[in-house]
Coordinates of C-alpha atoms and ligand atoms in Angstrom, one line a residue:
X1 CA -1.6 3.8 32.9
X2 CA 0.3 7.2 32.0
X3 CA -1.0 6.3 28.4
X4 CA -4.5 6.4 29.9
X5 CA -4.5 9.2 32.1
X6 CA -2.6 11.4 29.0
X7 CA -5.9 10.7 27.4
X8 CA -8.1 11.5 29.8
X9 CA -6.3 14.8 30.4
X10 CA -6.4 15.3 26.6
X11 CA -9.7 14.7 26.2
X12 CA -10.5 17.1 29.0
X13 CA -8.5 19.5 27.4
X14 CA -10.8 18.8 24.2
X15 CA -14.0 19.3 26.1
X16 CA -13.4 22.1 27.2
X17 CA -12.8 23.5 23.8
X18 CA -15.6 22.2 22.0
X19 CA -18.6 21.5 24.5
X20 CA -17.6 24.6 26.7
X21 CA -18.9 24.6 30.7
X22 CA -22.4 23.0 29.8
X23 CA -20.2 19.4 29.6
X24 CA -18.8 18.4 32.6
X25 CA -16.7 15.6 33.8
X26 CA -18.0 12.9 36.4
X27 CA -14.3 12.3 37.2
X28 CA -13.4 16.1 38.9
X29 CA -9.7 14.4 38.7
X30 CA -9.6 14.0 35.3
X31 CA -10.5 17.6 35.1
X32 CA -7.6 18.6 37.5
X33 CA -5.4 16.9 35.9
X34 CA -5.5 19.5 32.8
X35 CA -1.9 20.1 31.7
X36 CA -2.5 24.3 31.2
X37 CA 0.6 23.6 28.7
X38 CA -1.4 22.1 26.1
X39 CA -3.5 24.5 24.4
X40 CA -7.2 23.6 24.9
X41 CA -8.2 24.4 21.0
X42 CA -5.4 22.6 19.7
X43 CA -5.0 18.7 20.4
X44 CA -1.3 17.4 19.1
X45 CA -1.6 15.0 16.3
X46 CA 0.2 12.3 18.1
X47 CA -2.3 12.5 21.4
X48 CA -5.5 12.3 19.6
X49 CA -4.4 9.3 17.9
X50 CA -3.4 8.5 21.4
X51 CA -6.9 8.9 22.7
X52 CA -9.0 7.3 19.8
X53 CA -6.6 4.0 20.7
X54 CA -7.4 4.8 24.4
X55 CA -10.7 4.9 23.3
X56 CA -10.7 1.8 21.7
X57 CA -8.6 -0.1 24.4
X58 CA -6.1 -1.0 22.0
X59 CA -2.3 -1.5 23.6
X60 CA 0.5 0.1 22.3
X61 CA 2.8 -1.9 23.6
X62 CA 4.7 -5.5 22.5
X63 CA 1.9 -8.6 22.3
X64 CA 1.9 -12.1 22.8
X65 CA -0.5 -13.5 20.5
X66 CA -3.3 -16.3 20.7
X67 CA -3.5 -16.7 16.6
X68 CA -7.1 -17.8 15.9
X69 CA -6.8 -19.2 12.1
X70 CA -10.3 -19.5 10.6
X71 CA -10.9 -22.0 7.8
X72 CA -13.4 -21.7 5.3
X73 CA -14.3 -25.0 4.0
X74 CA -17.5 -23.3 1.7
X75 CA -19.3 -20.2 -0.1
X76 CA -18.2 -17.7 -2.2
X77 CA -15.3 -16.6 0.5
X78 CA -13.8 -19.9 0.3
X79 CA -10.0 -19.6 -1.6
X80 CA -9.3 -22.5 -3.0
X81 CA -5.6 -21.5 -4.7
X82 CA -4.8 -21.0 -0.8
X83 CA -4.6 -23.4 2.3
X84 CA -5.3 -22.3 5.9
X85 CA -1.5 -23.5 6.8
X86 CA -0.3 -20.6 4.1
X87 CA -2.7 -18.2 5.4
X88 CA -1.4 -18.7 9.2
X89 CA 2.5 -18.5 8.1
X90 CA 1.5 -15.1 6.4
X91 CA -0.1 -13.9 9.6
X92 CA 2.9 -15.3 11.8
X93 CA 5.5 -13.3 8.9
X94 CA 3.0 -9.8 10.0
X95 CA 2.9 -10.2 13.7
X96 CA 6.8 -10.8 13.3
X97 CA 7.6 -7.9 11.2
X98 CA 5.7 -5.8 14.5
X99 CA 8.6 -8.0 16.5
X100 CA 5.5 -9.3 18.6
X101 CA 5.0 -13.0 18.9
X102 CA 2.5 -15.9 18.4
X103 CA 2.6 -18.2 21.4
X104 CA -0.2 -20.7 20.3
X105 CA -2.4 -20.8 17.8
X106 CA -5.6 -22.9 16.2
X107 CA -7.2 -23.4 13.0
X108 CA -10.9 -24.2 13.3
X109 CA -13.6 -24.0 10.3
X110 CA -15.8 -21.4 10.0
X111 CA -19.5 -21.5 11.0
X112 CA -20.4 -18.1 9.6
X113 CA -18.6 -14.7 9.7
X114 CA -22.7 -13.2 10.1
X115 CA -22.7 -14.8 13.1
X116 CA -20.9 -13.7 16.7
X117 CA -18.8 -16.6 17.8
X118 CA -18.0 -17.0 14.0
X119 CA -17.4 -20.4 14.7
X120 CA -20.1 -23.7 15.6
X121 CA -20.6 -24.5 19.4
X122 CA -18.0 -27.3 19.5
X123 CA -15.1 -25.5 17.9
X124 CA -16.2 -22.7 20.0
X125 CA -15.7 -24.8 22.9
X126 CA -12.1 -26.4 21.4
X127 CA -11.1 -22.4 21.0
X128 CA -12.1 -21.8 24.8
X129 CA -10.0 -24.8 26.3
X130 CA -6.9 -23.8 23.3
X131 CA -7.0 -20.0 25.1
X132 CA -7.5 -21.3 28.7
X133 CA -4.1 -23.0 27.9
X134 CA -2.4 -20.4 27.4
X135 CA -3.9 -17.8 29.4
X136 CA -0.6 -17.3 31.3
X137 CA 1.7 -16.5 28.2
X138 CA -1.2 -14.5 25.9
X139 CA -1.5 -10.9 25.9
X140 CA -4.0 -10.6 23.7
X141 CA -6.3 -12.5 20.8
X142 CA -5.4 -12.2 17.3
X143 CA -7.7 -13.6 14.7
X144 CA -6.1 -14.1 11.6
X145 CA -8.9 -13.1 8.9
X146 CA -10.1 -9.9 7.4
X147 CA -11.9 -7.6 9.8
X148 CA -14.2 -8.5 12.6
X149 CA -17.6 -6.9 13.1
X150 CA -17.9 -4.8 16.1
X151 CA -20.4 -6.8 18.1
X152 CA -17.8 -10.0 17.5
X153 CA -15.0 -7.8 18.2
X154 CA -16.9 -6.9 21.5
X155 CA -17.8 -10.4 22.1
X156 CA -14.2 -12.1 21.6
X157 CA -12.9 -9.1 24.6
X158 CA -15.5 -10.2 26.8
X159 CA -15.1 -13.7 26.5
X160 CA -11.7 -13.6 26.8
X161 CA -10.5 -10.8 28.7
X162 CA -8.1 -9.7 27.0
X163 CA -7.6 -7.1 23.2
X164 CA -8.7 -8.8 20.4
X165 CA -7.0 -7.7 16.9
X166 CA -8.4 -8.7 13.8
X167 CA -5.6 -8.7 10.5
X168 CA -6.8 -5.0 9.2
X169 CA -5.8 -4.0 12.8
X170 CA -2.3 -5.8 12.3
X171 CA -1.6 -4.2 9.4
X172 CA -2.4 -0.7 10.3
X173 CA -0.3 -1.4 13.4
X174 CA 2.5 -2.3 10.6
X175 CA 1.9 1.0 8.5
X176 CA 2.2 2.9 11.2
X177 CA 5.4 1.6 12.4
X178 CA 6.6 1.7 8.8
X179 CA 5.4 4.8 7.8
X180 CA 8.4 7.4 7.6
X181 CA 7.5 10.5 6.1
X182 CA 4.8 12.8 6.4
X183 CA 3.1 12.2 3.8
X184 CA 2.7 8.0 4.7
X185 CA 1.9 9.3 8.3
X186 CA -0.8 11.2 7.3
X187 CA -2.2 8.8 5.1
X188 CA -1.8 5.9 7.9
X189 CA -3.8 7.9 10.0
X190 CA -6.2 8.6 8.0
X191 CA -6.5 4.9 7.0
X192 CA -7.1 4.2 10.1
X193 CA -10.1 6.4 11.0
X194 CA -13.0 4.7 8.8
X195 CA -11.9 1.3 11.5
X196 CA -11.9 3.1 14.8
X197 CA -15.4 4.9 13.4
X198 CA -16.7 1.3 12.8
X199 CA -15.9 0.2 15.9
X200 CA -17.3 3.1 18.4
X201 CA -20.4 2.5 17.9
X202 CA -19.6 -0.7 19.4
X203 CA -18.0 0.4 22.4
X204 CA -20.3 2.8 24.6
X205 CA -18.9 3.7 28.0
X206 CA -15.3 2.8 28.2
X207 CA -14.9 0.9 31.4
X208 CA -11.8 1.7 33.2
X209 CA -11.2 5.1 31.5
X210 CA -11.2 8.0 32.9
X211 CA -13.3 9.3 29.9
X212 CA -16.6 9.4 31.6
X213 CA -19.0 11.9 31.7
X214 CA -21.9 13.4 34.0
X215 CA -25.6 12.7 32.6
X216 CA -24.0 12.1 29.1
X217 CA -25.0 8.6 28.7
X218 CA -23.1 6.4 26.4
X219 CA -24.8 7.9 23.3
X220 CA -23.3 11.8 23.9
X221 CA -20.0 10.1 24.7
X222 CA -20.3 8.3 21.2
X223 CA -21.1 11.8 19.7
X224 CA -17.9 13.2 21.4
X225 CA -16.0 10.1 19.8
X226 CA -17.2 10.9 16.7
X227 CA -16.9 14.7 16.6
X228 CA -13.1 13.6 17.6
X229 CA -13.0 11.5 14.5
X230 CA -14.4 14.2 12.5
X231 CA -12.3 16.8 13.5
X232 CA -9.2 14.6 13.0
X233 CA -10.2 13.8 9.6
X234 CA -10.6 17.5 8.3
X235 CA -7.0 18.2 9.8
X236 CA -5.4 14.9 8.2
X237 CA -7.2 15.8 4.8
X238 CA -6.2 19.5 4.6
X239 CA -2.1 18.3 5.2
X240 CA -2.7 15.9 2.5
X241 CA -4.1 17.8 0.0
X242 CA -1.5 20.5 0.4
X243 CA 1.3 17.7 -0.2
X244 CA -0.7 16.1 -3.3
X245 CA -0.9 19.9 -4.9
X246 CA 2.7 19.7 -4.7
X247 CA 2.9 16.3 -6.2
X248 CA 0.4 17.1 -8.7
X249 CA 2.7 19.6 -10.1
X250 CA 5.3 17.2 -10.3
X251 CA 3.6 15.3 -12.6
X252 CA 2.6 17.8 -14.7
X253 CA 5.9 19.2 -15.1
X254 CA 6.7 15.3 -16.0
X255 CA 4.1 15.0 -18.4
X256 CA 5.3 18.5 -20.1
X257 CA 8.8 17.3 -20.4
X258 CA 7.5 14.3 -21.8
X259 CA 9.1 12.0 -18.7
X260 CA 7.5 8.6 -19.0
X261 CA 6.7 6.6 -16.0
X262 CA 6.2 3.0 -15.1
X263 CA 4.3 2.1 -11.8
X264 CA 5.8 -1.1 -10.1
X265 CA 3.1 -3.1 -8.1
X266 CA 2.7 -6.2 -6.5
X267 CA 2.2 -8.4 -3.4
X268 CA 4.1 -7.1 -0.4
X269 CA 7.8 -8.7 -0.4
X270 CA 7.8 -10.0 -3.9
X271 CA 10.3 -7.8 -4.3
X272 CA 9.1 -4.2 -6.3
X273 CA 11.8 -1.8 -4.6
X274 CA 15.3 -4.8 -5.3
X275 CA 13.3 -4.9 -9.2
X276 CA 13.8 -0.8 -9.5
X277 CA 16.8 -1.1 -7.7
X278 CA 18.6 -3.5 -9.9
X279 CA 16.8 -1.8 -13.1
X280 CA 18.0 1.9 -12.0
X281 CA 21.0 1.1 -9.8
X282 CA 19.8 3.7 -7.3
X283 CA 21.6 3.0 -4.2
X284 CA 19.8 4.6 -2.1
X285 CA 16.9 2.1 -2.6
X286 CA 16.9 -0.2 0.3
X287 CA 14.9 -3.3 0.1
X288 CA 14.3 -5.4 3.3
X289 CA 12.7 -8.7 4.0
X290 CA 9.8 -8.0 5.9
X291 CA 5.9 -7.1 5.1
X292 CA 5.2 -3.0 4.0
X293 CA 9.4 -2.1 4.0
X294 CA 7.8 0.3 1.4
X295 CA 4.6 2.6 2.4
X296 CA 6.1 6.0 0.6
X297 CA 5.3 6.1 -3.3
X298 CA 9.1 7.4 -4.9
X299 CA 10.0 7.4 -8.4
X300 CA 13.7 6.6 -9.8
X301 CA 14.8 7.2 -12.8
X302 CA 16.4 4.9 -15.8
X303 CA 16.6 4.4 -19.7
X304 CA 15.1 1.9 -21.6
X305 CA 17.6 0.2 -24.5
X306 CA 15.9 2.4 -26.8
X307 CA 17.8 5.5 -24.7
X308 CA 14.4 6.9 -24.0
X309 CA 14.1 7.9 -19.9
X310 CA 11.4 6.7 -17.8
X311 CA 10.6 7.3 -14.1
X312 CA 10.2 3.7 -12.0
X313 CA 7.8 4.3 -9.7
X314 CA 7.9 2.1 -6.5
X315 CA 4.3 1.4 -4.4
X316 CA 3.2 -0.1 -1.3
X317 CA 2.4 -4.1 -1.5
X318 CA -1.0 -5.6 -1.6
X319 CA -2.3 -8.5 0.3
X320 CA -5.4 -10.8 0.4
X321 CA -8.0 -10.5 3.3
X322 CA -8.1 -7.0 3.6
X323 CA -10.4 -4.4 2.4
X324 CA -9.0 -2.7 -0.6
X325 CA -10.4 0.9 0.7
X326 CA -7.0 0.5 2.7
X327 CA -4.7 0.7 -0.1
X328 CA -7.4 2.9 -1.8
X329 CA -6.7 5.8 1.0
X330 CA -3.2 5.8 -0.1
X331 CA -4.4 8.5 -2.5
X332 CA -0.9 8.6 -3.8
X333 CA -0.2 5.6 -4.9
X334 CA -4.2 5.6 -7.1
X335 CA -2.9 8.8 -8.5
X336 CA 0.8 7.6 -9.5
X337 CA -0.6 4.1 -10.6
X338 CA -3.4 5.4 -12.9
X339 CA -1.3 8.4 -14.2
X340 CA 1.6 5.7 -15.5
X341 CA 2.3 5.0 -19.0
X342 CA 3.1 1.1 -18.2
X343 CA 2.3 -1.0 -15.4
X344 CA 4.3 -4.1 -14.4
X345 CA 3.3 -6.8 -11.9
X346 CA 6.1 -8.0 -10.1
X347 CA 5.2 -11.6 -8.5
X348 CA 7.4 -13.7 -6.0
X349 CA 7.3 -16.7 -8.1
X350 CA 9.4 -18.8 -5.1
X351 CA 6.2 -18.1 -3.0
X352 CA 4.4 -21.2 -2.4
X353 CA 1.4 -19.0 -2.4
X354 CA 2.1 -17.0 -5.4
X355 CA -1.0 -18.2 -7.4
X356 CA -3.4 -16.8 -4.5
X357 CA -1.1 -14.0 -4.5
X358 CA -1.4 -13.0 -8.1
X359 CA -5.2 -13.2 -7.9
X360 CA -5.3 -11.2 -5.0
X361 CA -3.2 -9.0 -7.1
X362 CA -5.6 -8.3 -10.0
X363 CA -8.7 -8.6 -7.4
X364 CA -7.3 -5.8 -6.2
X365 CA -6.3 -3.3 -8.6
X366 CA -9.8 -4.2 -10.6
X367 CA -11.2 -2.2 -8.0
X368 CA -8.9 0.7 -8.1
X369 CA -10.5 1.4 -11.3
X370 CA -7.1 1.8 -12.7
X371 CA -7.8 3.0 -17.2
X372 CA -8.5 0.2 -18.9
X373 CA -5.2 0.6 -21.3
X374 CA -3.1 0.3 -18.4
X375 CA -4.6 -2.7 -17.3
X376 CA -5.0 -4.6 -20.4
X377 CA -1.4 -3.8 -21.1
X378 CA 0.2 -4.9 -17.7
X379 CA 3.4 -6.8 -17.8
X380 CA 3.7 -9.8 -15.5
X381 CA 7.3 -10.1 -14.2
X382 CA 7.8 -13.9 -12.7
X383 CA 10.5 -12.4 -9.8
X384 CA 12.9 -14.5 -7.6
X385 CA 13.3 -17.4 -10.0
X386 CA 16.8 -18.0 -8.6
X387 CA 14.9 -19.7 -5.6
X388 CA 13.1 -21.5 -8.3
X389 CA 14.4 -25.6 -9.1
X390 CA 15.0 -25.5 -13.1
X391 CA 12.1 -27.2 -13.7
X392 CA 9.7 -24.6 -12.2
X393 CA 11.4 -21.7 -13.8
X394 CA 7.8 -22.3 -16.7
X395 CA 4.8 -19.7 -17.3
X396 CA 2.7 -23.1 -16.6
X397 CA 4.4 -24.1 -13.5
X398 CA 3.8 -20.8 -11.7
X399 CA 0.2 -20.1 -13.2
X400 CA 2.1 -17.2 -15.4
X401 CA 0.6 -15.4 -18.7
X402 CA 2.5 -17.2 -21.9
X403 CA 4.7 -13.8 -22.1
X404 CA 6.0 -13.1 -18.4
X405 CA 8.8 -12.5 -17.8
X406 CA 11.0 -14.3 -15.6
X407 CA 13.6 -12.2 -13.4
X408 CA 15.7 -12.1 -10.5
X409 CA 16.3 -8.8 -9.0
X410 CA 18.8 -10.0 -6.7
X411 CA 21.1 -11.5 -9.5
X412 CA 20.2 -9.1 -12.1
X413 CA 18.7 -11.8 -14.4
X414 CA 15.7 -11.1 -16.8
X415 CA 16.2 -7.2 -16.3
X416 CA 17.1 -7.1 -20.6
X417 CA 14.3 -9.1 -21.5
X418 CA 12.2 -6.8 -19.2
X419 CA 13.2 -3.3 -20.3
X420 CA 12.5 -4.2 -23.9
X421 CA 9.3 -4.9 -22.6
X422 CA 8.9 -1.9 -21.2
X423 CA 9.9 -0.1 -24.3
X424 CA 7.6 -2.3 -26.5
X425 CA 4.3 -1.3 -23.9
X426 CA 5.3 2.0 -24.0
X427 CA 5.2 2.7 -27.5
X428 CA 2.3 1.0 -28.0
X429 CA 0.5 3.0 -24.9
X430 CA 1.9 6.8 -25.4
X431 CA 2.2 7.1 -29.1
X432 CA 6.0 7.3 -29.1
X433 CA 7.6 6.2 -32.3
X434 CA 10.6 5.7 -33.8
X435 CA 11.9 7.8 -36.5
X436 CA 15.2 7.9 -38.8
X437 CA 15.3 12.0 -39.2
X438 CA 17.7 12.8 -42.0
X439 CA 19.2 16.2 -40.8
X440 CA 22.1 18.8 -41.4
X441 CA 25.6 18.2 -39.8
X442 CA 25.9 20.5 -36.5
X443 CA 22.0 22.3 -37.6
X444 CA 19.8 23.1 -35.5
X445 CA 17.3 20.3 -36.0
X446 CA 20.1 17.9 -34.4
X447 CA 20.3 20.2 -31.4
X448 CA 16.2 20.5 -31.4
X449 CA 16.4 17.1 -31.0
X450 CA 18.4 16.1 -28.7
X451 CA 16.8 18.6 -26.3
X452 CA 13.1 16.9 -26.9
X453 CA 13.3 13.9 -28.2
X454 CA 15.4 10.8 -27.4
X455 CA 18.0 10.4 -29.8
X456 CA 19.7 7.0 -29.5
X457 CA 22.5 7.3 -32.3
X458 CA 23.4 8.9 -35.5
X459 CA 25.0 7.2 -38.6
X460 CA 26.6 9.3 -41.5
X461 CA 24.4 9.7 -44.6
X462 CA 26.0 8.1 -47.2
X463 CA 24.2 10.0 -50.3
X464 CA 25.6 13.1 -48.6
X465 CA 28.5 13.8 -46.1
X466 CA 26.4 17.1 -45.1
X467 CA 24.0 14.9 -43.6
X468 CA 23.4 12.7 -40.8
X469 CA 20.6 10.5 -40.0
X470 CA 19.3 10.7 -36.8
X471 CA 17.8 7.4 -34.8
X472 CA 15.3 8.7 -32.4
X473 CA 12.0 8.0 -30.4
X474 CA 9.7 11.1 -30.3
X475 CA 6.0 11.4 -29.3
X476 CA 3.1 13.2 -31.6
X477 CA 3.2 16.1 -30.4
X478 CA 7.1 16.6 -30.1
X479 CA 6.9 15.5 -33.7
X480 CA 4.7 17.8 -35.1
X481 CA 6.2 20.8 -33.7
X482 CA 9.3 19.4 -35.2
X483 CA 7.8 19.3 -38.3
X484 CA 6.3 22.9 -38.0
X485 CA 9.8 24.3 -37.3
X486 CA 12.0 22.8 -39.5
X487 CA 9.6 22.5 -42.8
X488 CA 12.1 21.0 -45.1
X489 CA 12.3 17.6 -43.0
X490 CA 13.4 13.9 -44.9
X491 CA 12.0 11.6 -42.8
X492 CA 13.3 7.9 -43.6
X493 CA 10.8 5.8 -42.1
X494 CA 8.0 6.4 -39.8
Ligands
LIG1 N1 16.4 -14.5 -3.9 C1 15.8 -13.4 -4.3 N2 15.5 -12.5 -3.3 C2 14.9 -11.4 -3.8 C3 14.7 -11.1 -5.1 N3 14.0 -9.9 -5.2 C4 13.9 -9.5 -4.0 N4 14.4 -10.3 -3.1 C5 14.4 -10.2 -1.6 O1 13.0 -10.2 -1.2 C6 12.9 -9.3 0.0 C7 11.9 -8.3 -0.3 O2 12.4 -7.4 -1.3 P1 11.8 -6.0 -1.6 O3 12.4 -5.5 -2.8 O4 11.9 -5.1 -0.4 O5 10.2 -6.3 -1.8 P2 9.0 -5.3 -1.9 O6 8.1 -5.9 -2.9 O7 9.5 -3.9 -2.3 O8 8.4 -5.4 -0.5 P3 7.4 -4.3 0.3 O9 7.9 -2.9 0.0 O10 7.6 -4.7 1.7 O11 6.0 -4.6 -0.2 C8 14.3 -8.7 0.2 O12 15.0 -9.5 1.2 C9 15.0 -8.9 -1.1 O13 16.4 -9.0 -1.0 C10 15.1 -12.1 -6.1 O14 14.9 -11.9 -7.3 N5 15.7 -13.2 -5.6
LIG2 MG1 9.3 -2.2 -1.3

């Protein structure tokens, strides 16, 4: 109730501001209940995200779910590397890592998403009777597929009484308890706008909220909504941009000094962050077993065998039944994944649903658009095969490509096999080769080299004891300058 009436006072507050004296509230109280503290041009951050959820009756608080499981036993959505069991342990695992809790749930076949009751009149009827059950001990519905359309979202409340989330709403509700910093609370919230806009339209008057106005109708309160929306969008977009400036002149200054990076992606929970961990043994890193532990994009630095540095760059986790636009507003993680010089695919092998999870996977960053070098040149690391029996631990077994690699991050097996990998992709995607430089004993060129290229170790020259020869990686560019500068080069092999 304070939640509701904060709301109302806030979006008092906001009319005020925007629609000046001509608006005015039905509710006089809602109007005396302006808090003169909060300045009426200026909403908080955290209130209006307050109000659009107050708008959209969604509770903030602990829920006791009713899990509706649809099954779809036809048609082009059917996914047939998955089962519906599978589908309803991953939505249990999300509603757990909220710490809410499924009291009952039901799996019933699909009818048509097109339609509103989604399901055929009998199982309809079977879902009524299953809810009735439990009427005492649910909170609220959750139904455990993709998103809902607002008229079914509408219809589900009314029937039943009581919220209805759909998985996107889940898993925004996840982000945004995960989200640490301000740049994955920014982005959260602006991932969340494009679903609340979907779903106003839907709503109209908001029964039981004090957000009512005189003569306005549903359709001017709608416009308020939206305006709302607007204004909260052009705020959330000017933060971000300033703190993607900044990152973007990170990576230019990376890309200068020649810093090579390789973007880690995957399902959520197959284990990206314990795979840089155990590949830069960066302490700090701190992997957890629940769904989204990681929603910021970071970057850790290591060395391949080759001695050449490269930046690990750890990303949020994908999963199946959402719309990718959700990942795709995580502008950072598009803009770290596609600048990358190597991208590895980390898959939880020991996951009885790590075929659907791999397709998923590649579904997903099709549609990022990611170069097409990058993607044709991914590296698919087979993760957690020390849950694996022997017998599994095969590229066929696991639906793997012929040249995986397998690895545990936990007991640091497979990380070898995997840096070579690394090394090998990049080459073959940057340009970066390696040279034998025959150069003077303490000269210049040794120095020059050490400072921008990667030299990985020197061996006497045995023609002449002036000389070394110099083992290094260097890329084009660094090359050819070298050349330029120091004219009288011997270059063993190229
Ligand atoms: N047995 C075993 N457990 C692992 C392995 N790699 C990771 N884990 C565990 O799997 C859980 C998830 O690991 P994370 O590294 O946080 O996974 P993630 O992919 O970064 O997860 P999100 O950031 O949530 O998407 C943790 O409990 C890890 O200890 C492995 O090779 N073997
Ligand atoms: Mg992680």
């Amino acid at each position: 109730m304070l939640f509701k009436s904060t709301s109302g006072r806030l979006l008092s507050s906001y009319l005020r501001c925007r629609c000046g004296p001509s608006v005015t509230a039905r509710s006089a109280s809602s109007f005396e209940q302006v808090d003169e503290d909060v300045p009426p041009w200026q909403l908080p951050e955290e209130a209006e995200y307050e109000l659009a959820r107050d708008l959209l009756r969604i509770p903030g608080t602990s829920q006791q779910l009713f899990l509706i499981q649809p099954r779809i036993k036809i048609g082009p959505n059917r996914n047939y590397l998955t089962t519906p069991q599978l589908q309803l342990e991953e939505n249990k695992t999300l509603v757990e890592t909220l710490g809410w809790k499924i009291v009952d749930h039901i799996i019933l076949p699909v009818s048509s998403y097109d339609s509103t009751h989604v399901f055929g009149r009998g199982n309809f009827e079977k879902l009524q009777e299953a809810v009735r059950s439990c009427r005492t001990s649910a909170s609220a519905i959750f139904f455990g597929s993709n998103t809902l359309k607002k008229k079914q979202l509408a219809f589900y409340r009314e029937t039943f009484g009581m919220p209805v989330f759909d998985r996107y709403r889940i898993v925004l509700e996840i982000f945004r308890a995960h989200a640490k910093t301000k740049e994955a609370k920014l982005q959260v919230a602006l991932a969340e706008l494009p679903y609340f806009r979907a779903l106003l339209g839907g709503i109209g008057e908001v029964p039981g909220s004090s957000i009512q106005m005189a003569g306005s109708g549903s359709g001017q309160t709608r416009d308020l909504q939206r305006q709302i929306m607007r204004d909260r969008e052009g705020k959330l977009r000017t933060a971000l941009d300033k703190i993607r400036s900044n990152r973007a002149v990170l990576r230019r200054g990376r890309k200068k000094n020649e810093i090579n990076s390789v973007a880690v992606v995957g399902y959520t929970n197959c284990g990206k962050t314990s795979l840089i961990k155990a590949l830069t043994g960066d302490v700090t890193m701190k992997p957890e077993n629940k769904l989204f532990a990681t929603l910021d994009v970071t970057s850790h630095g290591g060395r391949l065998p080759n001695s050449v540095s490269v930046l690990y760059v750890d990303t949020i986790g994908f999963i199946s039944d959402i719309p990718t636009s959700l990942i795709a507003s995580f502008a950072a993680v598009l803009e770290e994944i596609g600048e990358a010089d190597v991208l590895v695919h980390v898959r939880d092998v020991s996951h009885p649903d790590t075929k659907s999870q791999k397709e998923t996977v590649l579904k997903q960053l099709r549609e990022l658009a990611l170069p097409e070098k990058l993607l044709n040149s991914m590296i698919e690391v087979c993760n957690k095969v020390d849950m694996l029996p022997e017998i599994e631990k095969s590229p066929e077994k696991v639906s793997a490509a012929d040249n995986a690699i397998f690895t545990s991050a936990t007991a640091n097996t497979g990380l070898y096999s995997l840096r070579e990998r690394i090394e090998a992709v990049l080459l073959g995607n940057t340009g970066l080769t390696e040279k034998q430089i025959r150069v003077p004993q303490g000269g210049a060129e040794l120095s020059w080299l050490y400072r921008e290229a990667h030299v990985h170790f020197l061996e006497a020259d045995v023609t002449d004891s002036q000389f070394l020869v110099a083992h290094v990686t260097i890329s084009p560019s660094s090359f050819a300058r070298y050349i330029h500068q120091f004219r009288k080069i011997q270059v063993l092999t190229r």
